[in-house]
Amino acid sequence: MVEVDFDLCEANGVCVGLAPDVFDLDDNDELSISTAAELPENKDAIEEAIAGCPRAALHWRQ
Ligand code: SF4
């Protein structure tokens, strides 16, 4: 499962653009991660989001 470090996330939405089925920003600019993150077909998009996050705020849970 992918996780976000809210101390690092600046809610710029890059991950939402790369993996819109997984990430979303609410009205308070807080990132949420949907249960679709568990689906194998979203793994590549999540990897792209982890690599593309300019704040390095996303990571796989160890
Ligand atoms: S790309 Fe990174 S900084 Fe931007 S909203 Fe997603 S987790 Fe936050």
CSV table of C-alpha atoms and ligand atoms in Angstrom, one decimal:
chain,number,residue,atom,x,y,z
A,1,MET,CA,0.0,0.0,0.0
A,2,VAL,CA,1.2,3.5,-0.9
A,3,GLU,CA,1.4,6.1,1.9
A,4,VAL,CA,1.7,9.8,2.0
A,5,ASP,CA,3.9,11.8,4.4
A,6,PHE,CA,1.6,14.8,5.2
A,7,ASP,CA,4.6,16.8,6.6
A,8,LEU,CA,6.0,16.8,3.1
A,9,CYS,CA,3.0,16.9,0.8
A,10,GLU,CA,2.2,20.4,-0.5
A,11,ALA,CA,-1.0,19.3,-2.3
A,12,ASN,CA,0.2,20.3,-5.8
A,13,GLY,CA,-1.8,17.5,-7.4
A,14,VAL,CA,1.0,15.9,-9.4
A,15,CYS,CA,0.1,12.4,-8.2
A,16,VAL,CA,-3.6,13.0,-8.8
A,17,GLY,CA,-2.7,13.7,-12.5
A,18,LEU,CA,-0.5,10.6,-12.7
A,19,ALA,CA,-2.8,8.2,-10.9
A,20,PRO,CA,-6.3,9.8,-10.7
A,21,ASP,CA,-8.0,6.5,-9.7
A,22,VAL,CA,-5.8,6.3,-6.6
A,23,PHE,CA,-5.1,9.9,-5.4
A,24,ASP,CA,-7.5,12.7,-4.8
A,25,LEU,CA,-7.4,16.2,-3.2
A,26,ASP,CA,-10.4,17.2,-1.1
A,27,ASP,CA,-11.8,20.7,-0.6
A,28,ASN,CA,-9.2,21.4,2.1
A,29,ASP,CA,-6.3,20.3,-0.2
A,30,GLU,CA,-5.7,17.2,1.8
A,31,LEU,CA,-4.6,14.2,-0.2
A,32,SER,CA,-6.6,11.0,0.1
A,33,ILE,CA,-5.6,7.5,-1.2
A,34,SER,CA,-8.5,5.3,-2.3
A,35,THR,CA,-8.8,1.6,-1.9
A,36,ALA,CA,-8.0,1.3,-5.6
A,37,ALA,CA,-4.4,1.6,-4.5
A,38,GLU,CA,-4.6,-2.0,-3.6
A,39,LEU,CA,-5.4,-3.1,-7.2
A,40,PRO,CA,-2.5,-4.6,-9.2
A,41,GLU,CA,-3.5,-2.7,-12.3
A,42,ASN,CA,-2.8,0.6,-10.5
A,43,LYS,CA,0.7,-0.4,-9.4
A,44,ASP,CA,2.5,1.2,-12.4
A,45,ALA,CA,0.6,4.4,-12.0
A,46,ILE,CA,1.4,4.5,-8.3
A,47,GLU,CA,5.1,3.9,-9.1
A,48,GLU,CA,5.0,6.9,-11.5
A,49,ALA,CA,3.4,9.0,-8.8
A,50,ILE,CA,6.0,8.1,-6.3
A,51,ALA,CA,8.7,8.9,-8.8
A,52,GLY,CA,7.0,12.1,-9.9
A,53,CYS,CA,6.1,13.6,-6.6
A,54,PRO,CA,8.3,16.7,-6.4
A,55,ARG,CA,8.3,16.6,-2.6
A,56,ALA,CA,9.1,12.9,-2.3
A,57,ALA,CA,6.1,12.6,-0.1
A,58,LEU,CA,4.9,9.2,-1.4
A,59,HIS,CA,6.4,5.8,-0.4
A,60,TRP,CA,5.4,2.1,-0.2
A,61,ARG,CA,4.6,1.1,3.3
A,62,GLN,CA,7.4,-1.1,4.6
B,1,SF4,S1,2.5,14.8,-5.9
B,1,SF4,FE1,3.4,14.7,-3.8
B,1,SF4,S2,3.3,16.8,-3.0
B,1,SF4,FE2,1.9,16.6,-4.8
B,1,SF4,S3,-0.1,16.1,-3.9
B,1,SF4,FE3,0.9,14.2,-4.5
B,1,SF4,S4,1.9,13.5,-2.6
B,1,SF4,FE4,1.4,15.7,-2.3
